[in-house]
Amino acid sequence: MADKYISQEIEPKWQKLWAESGLYATREDPERPKFYFLTMLPYPSGDLHIGHWYAMTPSDAAARYRRMKGYNVFFPIGFDAFGLPAEGAAIKHGIHPYTWTMANIERMRAQLRSMGAMWAWDHEAVSCDPRYYAWTQWFFLKLYEHGLAYRKFAPVDFCPHCNTTLAREQVWGEDRHCERCGTPVIKKELEQWFFKITDYADELLRFDGIDWPERIRTMQTNWIGRSEGAEVTFPIDMGDSGSGIGVQSADTAIPNTQYPIPGTDAITVFTTRPDTLWGATFMVLAPEHPLVEKLTTEEHRAAVDAYRLQADRQTEIERTAADKEKTGVFIGAYAINPVNGRRIPIWIADYVMVTYGTGAIMAVPAHDERDFAFALKFGLPIIPVIERPDDLAKSAVWDGSVPGDFGAALSAAGFAWEWLAIPDRGRFYAVTLHGDEQVRAYVALLQAHLKAGHWADVVGRGWQVVFHDGPLALDSAAADAAIMARCHAGYDYTRQFATSMSMWWAVEWYRNVLYHADYGTMIHSEAFSGTAGAVAKAQVTRWLAEQGVGKFAVNYRLRDWLISRQRYWGAPIPIIYCPACGTVPAPYEDLPVLLPEDAEIPATGENALKFHAGFLNVRCPQCGGAAQRETDTMDTFMCSSWYHYAYVTPYWKAGQKLRPDDTPWEPEAGNYWLPVDQYTGGPEHATMHLLYTRFFTKALRDMGVAPFAEPMLRLFNQGIILGPDGNRMSKSKGNVVAPDEWVERYGADTVRAYLMFIGPWDAGGPWNSQGIEGVRRFLERVWNVVAEDEGQASGGRSQGPKIAAQVRELQHVTHKTLRKVTEDIEAFKFNTLLAALMEFNNYLVKARETAVYGTSAWEEALDMLLLMLAPETPHIAEELWQRRVQTRRVSENPSGLFQAADSIHVQPWPVWDPELAKAETVILVVQINGKVRDKIEAAADIGEAEARELALASPLIQRWLEGKTVRKVIFAGGKLLNFVVS
RNA sequence: GCCGAAGUGGCGGAAUGGCAGACGCGCCAGGUUCAGGACCUGGUGAGGGCUAACCUCGUGUGGGUUCAACUCCCACCUUCGGCACCA
C-alpha cells in the first residue's frame, strides 16, 4: 500500500499530535541527566527568514539526538521583544509598539511551529512582558546595590537616526556607524547609566571550564584589550617661563584612573614601555584632557583653543583615519621627565585619545611610530634609548669628506660598502655595519680619513656623528642640540633640520634603521644602560615604584557598558530623581516600573516617556516629595543577558511583590537546569551579547544569586546565510529569503535537511536553492524503501552461505553508517551526516532487490535508518516509524491514539556493534614510488608479508617493478603498500 | 597596519599525512512515456591514448620536509571576518 510521500499532510499532522500528546512538556526529573540546549532567541521582526531556520533547525536536530541519548532535554524559545523597530512601526503605521510586537510574535510562533522543532513552548518568555521586565529591573537594582551600576556625565556615541545613545560595541566599522541602521554616530556629552563590566575584565579574559570556539575567545580577548605596563607621573615644571600657567593645586581628576594626584600638579601617563622612559622627549595630551585648560600659557591659548575646537568638530572618522598627517600644538607648558629631571615640552594632539589610558602619553619618538612621525614633523628631539636587536648600522660618507683612497681602505679593512648617489648632494660611500666591534673599528678608520671641518654619521647601532676632531654620540636632547649646532655652523644645507634624526630621515637609504619598536638592550639611560631587553621593562617598573614616581599598571581597551537608551520601547530604568534626596532607586516591591500603555510615540523620534506626565511624576520613595522618574530605558542586551534564566521559570512570582533577597527563578528548577549545557548562535554577538551575558552571570555569582560563574558551558557558532547575491540579507536590499514558500513546496523536513546538507554548519554562505530538489528526492527514496516494506517482515526467505555473506555486508553497512552518523551529530557535522544517510539509503535501494530483503538484518536496517533520520527530519521519520510499529503490533494501544511514549523521538539512540561496523575486506592500495599502480581486494587484517605477496602477484605491479631494484617497502596498516624503487 | 579564518570540478562541498573530488546539484547518454515532466540506469576534473588496457597533469602561487602532502613547514597572492593613531 505504498502511497505517496505528501509532506504537506504528514507534517501538520505530527506537529499537532506531538503537541497534544505532551511529548514536549517540560518537567524536572532528577532521575535523568538534564541537558539545557539553547539557541539564540529571535527578535520578533515579523517574519522568520531562512537564517532563523539555518540557526535553529540543526540545533533542534542536536537537541533531539540528546533526548534519544537519554537526556532530559530542555530546548526553550522566547522573544527578544523590546527594541527600536517597534517604535519605527508605531510612527510609520500608527500602531502601538506593544500591539505591533505581539502581532509579530503571534505570527512567528506559527512559523516556528512549522519547523517541527521540539520547543518547550510551556516555558516561552517574552522580554517586553511586564512580568519579564520586572525582573530585568530587579537585576538593575541589584547591580546598583552592588556598585555595578552608576551614572556619569561622559562623551558617548549617539545615533542621530535612532535618536539614542549606543554602547561602544554597537558602533561598527571604520566610519563608526550604528550597528542597527548604519548611520554614522556622533559624540554627545550626556549623563548616562553604565554597568561596570570593566570590574570583570580580568575574569572575562579567562575561559576556564567553558568550551567556546577559539574565534570567539580571541575576539573577546582583543576587545577587552589588556595591556601591561606602568603608570608614570610627570611633574609639571613650575620653574621658569613664569608664564603664569593657570595651574591650580586642586585635586586633579585624571580620566580613567583611580589615582588622582592630590595637591600636586602632575600628569600621569600609561605606557607599555617604561624601559624607554629616558627617550621621552615630550608629552602629548589628548585635546580634551582636563589639564589642558589649566596648563596652557596665555601666549599659546589662542592656538590651543583653536586646535581643540577643530579636533572637537572633526568626526571620529576623520580623526582616526590611519594615514592621517599628524597634527598638534604646543601648549607652552613643560613637564619634568622623572627619570632624569629633564624638562620636556607638553603638546596636545588628536592622535592621543582621551578614552584610552590616562588620556596622556609620554612620547618616545625613537621607539614609537606615531611619536616618531610627530617629532619629525615638529622638529622635536628623537633620542634612541633601545639598541637595535639586529646590530645593523649604516654610514654614508660624502666622497668630498675623505681622500680618494677611502674606498680602498674600507675594502682592505673588510667593510661592505657601495656607492650611493644623492641628488644635489653628490656621491657617498654607503657603508653597512654589523655589531659594536665593526662600528668601533669603522669609526676609527673614518676618523683617520676625515678632512678637517668634515663629518659623517653612523646611524643604527652606535648612534653618533663622527667629526674630524672626534665623535659626538646622540645620547640626549642636549647632545642632539650640540650636534646640530656644529652641523649648522659647518654646512648650510643642514640648517633646514632641527634634529639629527630629521637630517638623517632626508637620506632615504637611512630610513629603515632610524626607528624601531622592538625590545632590546637599554642605551643612553644612565644607570640602566646595558640592561637586557628581556628584563628591562620589569626592572625599570620596580625602580619607578621605589622612587615613588610610577608603578606597575594594567590597562584595558574595554569600557563600561553604556545601557541608557533614550527610547520608549524598553525596560524603564527603575530610578527616581528627587530634588531633596537625589538619585533614589525604585523600591523592589514597586516593580515593575510599568511602561505607560497610553504613551504617544512622537513623530520626531524622541522618547515618549519624557512627555508622559503620568509616568514622569512620582513621589520620592524616601521623603515622599515630588520627584521624577528616569525616562531612559535599558539597552535590550540587558534583557537578553538573562533570558536563559527566565526560561527556567517564565514570569516567576508574577503579581507578587519582589524583594531584594528573591531568587529570580524557581530555585529547584534552576538547580536542575542551570547552567546552559550547549549554546548555539551567530558569531556576530561575540563582543556584545556573549560578553554581556558572561559579565552578568559573574555579577550574579558575586551577589550570591547564581552558584556558577559562566552562563553557557559550550558554544557553537553557526555561519551566516547570505542572500542569493552574496550580501547580508536585508529588507532594503530585497534579498531576504522567506522559508515559508520553500516549506510549502518541499516540506519542513526537506528544508531542514537541505540547510544541514549544503555545507559545514559554521561556514554559512549565500542561499542557493539549487540542490534542494536532491534532498527532497532523497526523502522520497527513503519513503519508497521503507513504506513499501510494510507487511514484509517475515524473516529471511532463503538460506545458505551466499545470503549469509550478503546479510553480513548489510549489517556492516548499517552499523558503519550508525557509527558515522553518531560521530557527526556529536560534532555538528550535519552535511556529512546527511551524505552518509544518502549513501546508506542508496545501498538499501539496491539491497532491496537481493535476497537480504525481508531478513531480520533488513528490518534492523530500516529501523536504524528511521532512528538516524529522526533528529534531522522528524516528521517523515515519525510517520514511517508509526507505520512500522503498527504493522508489527508492538504497541498495545487499544485506543489507537498516538501516545508520546510511542514516538520515534523518545526511542533510545541505537548502539553500533564494533564488530559489525568493522570491514571484513579492504581495497589494498599498491604504490610504486608513491604513485597508485594497482588496487587489490584483501582481508582487512592482512599482514605485511601477505600484502607483499599479493601485490607481487599482480601483473600490473610486476610490470612496474621490472628491471627496478626495490629499495624499501612501506606498509601502512592494512591500507597501503608502497614500493620504493630505483 | 595587526590578529584570525578560508582558497579543491561547471556549482555546494568531501577527504587533516596514505586511492583527491564522497554526497548532492547541474550536464550527457540510455530506459520508460503519444509527448513533456517525473522517475529509473549508466557516465561526467583536464589532457593523451588503436577512445581498450593504461599513461601524464591536477587541490591559490613559489619553495621545502617525507617512501607518500589538499593535509605539515617557510615565503607570497587573493577573499572574508574582527581590531585599528590603544600609548
CSV table of C-alpha atoms in Angstrom, one decimal, chain A residues 498-841:
chain,number,residue,atom,x,y,z
A,498,ALA,CA,66.2,70.9,13.8
A,499,THR,CA,67.3,67.5,14.9
A,500,SER,CA,69.8,64.9,13.8
A,501,MET,CA,67.1,62.4,13.1
A,502,SER,CA,65.3,64.6,10.7
A,503,MET,CA,68.6,65.3,9.0
A,504,TRP,CA,69.1,61.6,8.6
A,505,TRP,CA,65.5,61.0,7.5
A,506,ALA,CA,66.3,63.1,4.4
A,507,VAL,CA,68.6,60.3,3.4
A,508,GLU,CA,66.3,57.6,2.1
A,509,TRP,CA,68.9,54.9,2.5
A,510,TYR,CA,68.9,55.5,6.2
A,511,ARG,CA,65.2,55.3,6.8
A,512,ASN,CA,64.9,51.6,7.7
A,513,VAL,CA,67.3,51.9,10.6
A,514,LEU,CA,66.2,55.2,12.2
A,515,TYR,CA,63.2,53.9,14.2
A,516,HIS,CA,62.3,50.6,15.8
A,517,ALA,CA,59.8,49.4,18.4
A,518,ASP,CA,61.5,46.2,19.5
A,519,TYR,CA,62.7,45.3,22.9
A,520,GLY,CA,66.5,45.4,23.2
A,521,THR,CA,69.3,46.4,25.4
A,522,MET,CA,68.8,49.8,27.0
A,523,ILE,CA,71.2,52.6,26.0
A,524,HIS,CA,71.6,56.3,26.9
A,525,SER,CA,69.6,55.5,30.0
A,526,GLU,CA,72.1,56.4,32.8
A,527,ALA,CA,72.4,53.6,35.3
A,528,PHE,CA,70.1,51.4,33.3
A,529,SER,CA,72.2,51.5,30.2
A,530,GLY,CA,73.2,48.0,29.4
A,531,THR,CA,70.1,46.4,30.9
A,532,ALA,CA,69.0,43.5,28.7
A,533,GLY,CA,65.7,43.8,26.8
A,534,ALA,CA,64.2,40.7,28.4
A,535,VAL,CA,64.3,42.2,31.9
A,536,ALA,CA,64.4,45.9,31.2
A,537,LYS,CA,60.7,46.5,31.5
A,538,ALA,CA,60.3,44.8,34.8
A,539,GLN,CA,63.4,46.3,36.3
A,540,VAL,CA,62.5,49.8,35.4
A,541,THR,CA,59.0,49.4,36.7
A,542,ARG,CA,60.3,48.2,40.0
A,543,TRP,CA,62.7,51.1,40.2
A,544,LEU,CA,59.9,53.6,39.4
A,545,ALA,CA,57.9,52.2,42.2
A,546,GLU,CA,60.8,52.5,44.6
A,547,GLN,CA,61.3,56.1,43.5
A,548,GLY,CA,57.6,56.8,44.0
A,549,VAL,CA,57.1,58.1,40.5
A,550,GLY,CA,55.3,55.2,39.0
A,551,LYS,CA,54.0,51.7,39.4
A,552,PHE,CA,53.0,48.6,37.6
A,553,ALA,CA,49.7,49.1,35.8
A,554,VAL,CA,47.3,47.3,33.6
A,555,ASN,CA,45.1,49.0,31.0
A,556,TYR,CA,42.1,47.7,29.2
A,557,ARG,CA,40.5,48.7,26.0
A,558,LEU,CA,37.2,47.6,27.4
A,559,ARG,CA,34.9,50.4,28.5
A,560,ASP,CA,32.0,50.2,30.9
A,561,TRP,CA,28.7,49.1,29.3
A,562,LEU,CA,26.5,52.1,28.5
A,563,ILE,CA,23.0,50.9,29.0
A,564,SER,CA,20.9,54.1,28.8
A,565,ARG,CA,18.7,54.4,25.8
A,566,GLN,CA,16.6,57.5,25.1
A,567,ARG,CA,13.7,55.3,23.9
A,568,TYR,CA,10.2,54.4,25.0
A,569,TRP,CA,10.2,50.8,23.9
A,570,GLY,CA,12.5,49.2,26.5
A,571,ALA,CA,12.5,48.3,30.2
A,572,PRO,CA,12.5,51.6,32.2
A,573,ILE,CA,15.5,52.2,34.4
A,574,PRO,CA,14.0,51.9,37.9
A,575,ILE,CA,15.5,55.1,39.3
A,576,ILE,CA,13.8,58.3,40.7
A,577,TYR,CA,15.4,61.7,40.9
A,578,CYS,CA,14.3,63.6,44.0
A,579,PRO,CA,15.3,67.3,44.4
A,580,ALA,CA,15.8,66.6,48.1
A,581,CYS,CA,17.2,63.0,48.2
A,582,GLY,CA,19.0,62.8,44.9
A,583,THR,CA,19.2,59.6,43.0
A,584,VAL,CA,16.8,57.1,44.6
A,585,PRO,CA,16.3,53.5,43.4
A,586,ALA,CA,12.7,52.5,42.9
A,587,PRO,CA,11.7,50.1,45.8
A,588,TYR,CA,11.8,46.4,44.9
A,589,GLU,CA,8.1,46.0,45.8
A,590,ASP,CA,7.1,48.6,43.3
A,591,LEU,CA,8.5,46.6,40.4
A,592,PRO,CA,7.7,46.5,37.6
A,593,VAL,CA,8.0,50.2,36.8
A,594,LEU,CA,5.4,49.9,34.1
A,595,LEU,CA,5.7,51.4,30.6
A,596,PRO,CA,2.6,53.5,30.2
A,597,GLU,CA,0.5,51.9,27.6
A,598,ASP,CA,-1.1,55.2,26.5
A,599,ALA,CA,2.1,56.9,25.5
A,600,GLU,CA,2.1,58.7,22.2
A,601,ILE,CA,5.2,58.0,20.2
A,602,PRO,CA,6.3,61.4,18.9
A,603,ALA,CA,6.9,61.5,15.2
A,604,THR,CA,10.2,63.3,16.0
A,605,GLY,CA,11.6,60.1,17.2
A,606,GLU,CA,12.1,61.3,20.7
A,607,ASN,CA,11.4,59.3,23.8
A,608,ALA,CA,7.7,59.3,24.6
A,609,LEU,CA,8.4,58.8,28.3
A,610,LYS,CA,9.8,62.3,28.5
A,611,PHE,CA,6.4,63.7,27.6
A,612,HIS,CA,4.2,61.4,29.7
A,613,ALA,CA,3.3,63.2,32.9
A,614,GLY,CA,1.8,60.1,34.5
A,615,PHE,CA,5.0,58.2,34.1
A,616,LEU,CA,7.3,61.1,34.8
A,617,ASN,CA,5.9,62.5,38.0
A,618,VAL,CA,6.2,60.3,41.1
A,619,ARG,CA,6.5,60.6,44.8
A,620,CYS,CA,10.0,60.1,46.2
A,621,PRO,CA,10.2,56.7,47.9
A,622,GLN,CA,12.4,58.2,50.6
A,623,CYS,CA,10.9,61.6,51.5
A,624,GLY,CA,7.5,61.4,49.8
A,625,GLY,CA,8.1,64.7,48.0
A,626,ALA,CA,7.5,65.4,44.3
A,627,ALA,CA,10.1,63.7,42.2
A,628,GLN,CA,10.7,62.5,38.6
A,629,ARG,CA,11.4,59.1,37.1
A,630,GLU,CA,14.4,58.4,34.9
A,631,THR,CA,13.0,58.3,31.4
A,632,ASP,CA,15.8,56.4,29.7
A,633,THR,CA,15.1,52.7,29.2
A,634,MET,CA,17.6,49.9,29.2
A,635,ASP,CA,19.6,48.6,26.3
A,636,THR,CA,17.8,45.4,25.0
A,637,PHE,CA,21.1,43.5,25.5
A,638,MET,CA,20.2,43.8,29.2
A,639,CYS,CA,17.0,41.7,28.5
A,640,SER,CA,19.0,39.1,26.6
A,641,SER,CA,21.7,38.9,29.2
A,642,TRP,CA,19.5,36.8,31.4
A,643,TYR,CA,16.8,35.3,29.2
A,644,HIS,CA,18.2,31.8,29.6
A,645,TYR,CA,17.4,32.2,33.3
A,646,ALA,CA,14.0,33.5,32.6
A,647,TYR,CA,13.1,30.3,30.6
A,648,VAL,CA,13.6,28.2,33.7
A,649,THR,CA,10.5,29.7,35.3
A,650,PRO,CA,9.0,32.3,33.0
A,651,TYR,CA,7.3,35.2,34.8
A,652,TRP,CA,8.3,33.8,38.1
A,653,LYS,CA,6.5,35.4,41.0
A,654,ALA,CA,4.3,37.4,38.7
A,655,GLY,CA,1.9,39.6,40.6
A,656,GLN,CA,3.8,39.2,43.8
A,657,LYS,CA,5.9,41.9,45.4
A,658,LEU,CA,9.5,41.4,44.6
A,659,ARG,CA,12.2,41.6,47.3
A,660,PRO,CA,15.9,42.1,47.2
A,661,ASP,CA,16.6,38.6,48.6
A,662,ASP,CA,14.4,36.9,46.0
A,663,THR,CA,15.8,34.3,43.6
A,664,PRO,CA,14.9,35.2,40.0
A,665,TRP,CA,13.8,31.7,39.1
A,666,GLU,CA,12.1,28.8,40.9
A,667,PRO,CA,15.2,27.6,42.9
A,668,GLU,CA,14.6,23.8,42.4
A,669,ALA,CA,14.1,24.1,38.7
A,670,GLY,CA,17.1,26.4,38.5
A,671,ASN,CA,19.3,24.0,40.4
A,672,TYR,CA,18.2,21.3,38.0
A,673,TRP,CA,18.5,23.0,34.6
A,674,LEU,CA,21.2,25.6,35.0
A,675,PRO,CA,23.6,26.5,33.6
A,676,VAL,CA,23.1,26.1,29.8
A,677,ASP,CA,24.9,23.0,28.5
A,678,GLN,CA,25.0,23.9,24.8
A,679,TYR,CA,24.5,27.2,23.3
A,680,THR,CA,24.3,27.9,19.6
A,681,GLY,CA,24.1,31.2,17.7
A,682,GLY,CA,25.8,33.6,15.4
A,683,PRO,CA,29.4,34.9,15.9
A,684,GLU,CA,28.2,38.5,15.3
A,685,HIS,CA,27.4,38.7,19.0
A,686,ALA,CA,31.0,37.9,20.1
A,687,THR,CA,31.7,41.3,21.8
A,688,MET,CA,28.1,42.2,22.7
A,689,HIS,CA,25.6,39.7,23.9
A,690,LEU,CA,28.2,36.9,24.6
A,691,LEU,CA,30.4,39.2,26.6
A,692,TYR,CA,27.5,40.9,28.4
A,693,THR,CA,25.9,37.7,29.5
A,694,ARG,CA,29.2,36.4,30.9
A,695,PHE,CA,29.6,39.6,32.8
A,696,PHE,CA,26.0,39.4,34.0
A,697,THR,CA,26.4,35.8,35.3
A,698,LYS,CA,29.7,36.7,37.1
A,699,ALA,CA,28.0,39.6,38.8
A,700,LEU,CA,25.1,37.3,39.8
A,701,ARG,CA,27.6,34.9,41.3
A,702,ASP,CA,29.2,37.7,43.3
A,703,MET,CA,25.7,38.8,44.6
A,704,GLY,CA,25.1,35.2,45.7
A,705,VAL,CA,22.2,34.8,43.2
A,706,ALA,CA,23.8,32.2,40.9
A,707,PRO,CA,26.1,29.4,42.1
A,708,PHE,CA,28.1,29.3,38.8
A,709,ALA,CA,30.4,31.6,37.0
A,710,GLU,CA,29.7,31.0,33.4
A,711,PRO,CA,26.2,31.1,31.7
A,712,MET,CA,26.9,28.6,28.9
A,713,LEU,CA,29.3,25.7,29.1
A,714,ARG,CA,29.6,25.0,25.4
A,715,LEU,CA,29.2,27.3,22.5
A,716,PHE,CA,28.9,26.6,18.8
A,717,ASN,CA,28.8,29.4,16.2
A,718,GLN,CA,26.9,28.6,13.0
A,719,GLY,CA,27.7,30.6,9.9
A,720,ILE,CA,25.5,33.3,8.4
A,721,ILE,CA,23.2,32.6,5.5
A,722,LEU,CA,23.6,35.4,3.0
A,723,GLY,CA,21.2,36.5,0.3
A,724,PRO,CA,21.4,34.8,-3.1
A,725,ASP,CA,23.5,37.8,-4.2
A,726,GLY,CA,26.1,37.1,-1.6
A,727,ASN,CA,25.2,40.1,0.6
A,728,ARG,CA,23.9,40.1,4.1
A,729,MET,CA,20.1,39.6,3.9
A,730,SER,CA,18.2,42.8,4.5
A,731,LYS,CA,14.8,44.1,3.6
A,732,SER,CA,16.4,47.2,2.0
A,733,LYS,CA,18.5,45.1,-0.3
A,734,GLY,CA,15.4,43.0,-1.2
A,735,ASN,CA,17.4,39.7,-0.9
A,736,VAL,CA,15.6,38.2,2.1
A,737,VAL,CA,14.7,34.5,1.5
A,738,ALA,CA,11.4,33.5,3.1
A,739,PRO,CA,11.4,29.9,4.2
A,740,ASP,CA,7.6,29.6,4.1
A,741,GLU,CA,7.4,29.2,0.4
A,742,TRP,CA,10.1,26.5,0.4
A,743,VAL,CA,8.4,24.7,3.2
A,744,GLU,CA,5.1,24.8,1.3
A,745,ARG,CA,6.7,23.4,-1.8
A,746,TYR,CA,9.0,20.8,-0.3
A,747,GLY,CA,8.0,20.4,3.3
A,748,ALA,CA,9.8,21.3,6.5
A,749,ASP,CA,11.8,18.1,6.6
A,750,THR,CA,13.3,18.9,3.2
A,751,VAL,CA,14.1,22.5,4.1
A,752,ARG,CA,15.7,21.3,7.4
A,753,ALA,CA,17.8,18.7,5.8
A,754,TYR,CA,18.8,20.9,2.9
A,755,LEU,CA,20.1,23.6,5.2
A,756,MET,CA,22.1,20.9,7.1
A,757,PHE,CA,23.3,19.4,3.8
A,758,ILE,CA,24.7,22.4,1.9
A,759,GLY,CA,27.9,22.7,3.8
A,760,PRO,CA,29.6,22.8,7.3
A,761,TRP,CA,27.2,24.5,9.7
A,762,ASP,CA,29.8,27.0,10.8
A,763,ALA,CA,30.5,28.1,7.2
A,764,GLY,CA,27.3,29.8,6.2
A,765,GLY,CA,27.3,31.3,2.7
A,766,PRO,CA,24.9,32.5,0.1
A,767,TRP,CA,21.5,30.9,-0.2
A,768,ASN,CA,21.2,28.9,-3.4
A,769,SER,CA,18.1,26.8,-3.9
A,770,GLN,CA,19.8,24.6,-6.5
A,771,GLY,CA,20.1,21.3,-4.9
A,772,ILE,CA,17.0,21.4,-2.6
A,773,GLU,CA,15.4,19.0,-5.1
A,774,GLY,CA,18.1,16.5,-4.4
A,775,VAL,CA,17.3,16.4,-0.8
A,776,ARG,CA,13.6,16.0,-1.4
A,777,ARG,CA,14.3,13.2,-3.8
A,778,PHE,CA,16.4,11.6,-1.1
A,779,LEU,CA,13.4,11.7,1.3
A,780,GLU,CA,11.2,10.3,-1.4
A,781,ARG,CA,13.5,7.4,-1.9
A,782,VAL,CA,13.6,6.8,1.9
A,783,TRP,CA,9.8,6.8,1.8
A,784,ASN,CA,9.8,4.3,-1.0
A,785,VAL,CA,12.2,1.9,0.6
A,786,VAL,CA,10.5,2.0,4.0
A,787,ALA,CA,6.8,2.4,3.2
A,788,GLU,CA,6.9,-0.3,0.6
A,789,ASP,CA,8.3,-2.7,3.1
A,790,GLU,CA,5.1,-2.8,5.2
A,791,GLY,CA,4.0,-6.3,6.0
A,792,GLN,CA,7.0,-7.9,4.6
A,793,ALA,CA,8.7,-8.5,7.9
A,794,SER,CA,8.6,-12.3,7.7
A,795,GLY,CA,12.2,-13.2,8.1
A,796,GLY,CA,14.6,-14.3,5.5
A,797,ARG,CA,13.2,-16.5,2.9
A,798,SER,CA,16.3,-18.0,1.5
A,799,GLN,CA,19.2,-19.5,3.3
A,800,GLY,CA,22.7,-20.6,2.5
A,801,PRO,CA,26.3,-19.3,2.6
A,802,LYS,CA,25.7,-16.8,-0.2
A,803,ILE,CA,22.9,-15.0,1.6
A,804,ALA,CA,24.9,-15.1,4.8
A,805,ALA,CA,27.6,-13.0,3.2
A,806,GLN,CA,25.1,-10.6,1.8
A,807,VAL,CA,23.5,-10.2,5.2
A,808,ARG,CA,26.8,-9.7,6.8
A,809,GLU,CA,27.5,-6.9,4.3
A,810,LEU,CA,24.2,-5.3,5.0
A,811,GLN,CA,24.9,-5.4,8.7
A,812,HIS,CA,28.3,-3.9,8.2
A,813,VAL,CA,26.9,-1.0,6.1
A,814,THR,CA,24.2,-0.4,8.7
A,815,HIS,CA,26.5,-0.3,11.7
A,816,LYS,CA,29.2,1.6,9.9
A,817,THR,CA,26.7,4.2,8.9
A,818,LEU,CA,25.4,4.4,12.5
A,819,ARG,CA,28.9,5.0,13.8
A,820,LYS,CA,29.5,7.7,11.2
A,821,VAL,CA,26.1,9.4,11.9
A,822,THR,CA,26.6,9.3,15.6
A,823,GLU,CA,30.1,10.8,15.4
A,824,ASP,CA,28.9,13.5,13.0
A,825,ILE,CA,25.9,14.7,15.0
A,826,GLU,CA,28.1,14.9,18.1
A,827,ALA,CA,30.4,17.2,16.2
A,828,PHE,CA,27.6,19.2,14.5
A,829,LYS,CA,28.8,17.9,11.1
A,830,PHE,CA,25.3,17.6,9.6
A,831,ASN,CA,26.5,17.8,6.0
A,832,THR,CA,28.5,14.6,6.1
A,833,LEU,CA,25.9,13.0,8.3
A,834,LEU,CA,23.3,13.5,5.6
A,835,ALA,CA,25.7,12.3,2.9
A,836,ALA,CA,26.2,9.1,4.9
A,837,LEU,CA,22.5,8.6,5.2
A,838,MET,CA,22.0,9.2,1.5
A,839,GLU,CA,24.7,6.6,0.8
A,840,PHE,CA,23.1,4.2,3.2
A,841,ASN,CA,19.7,4.7,1.6
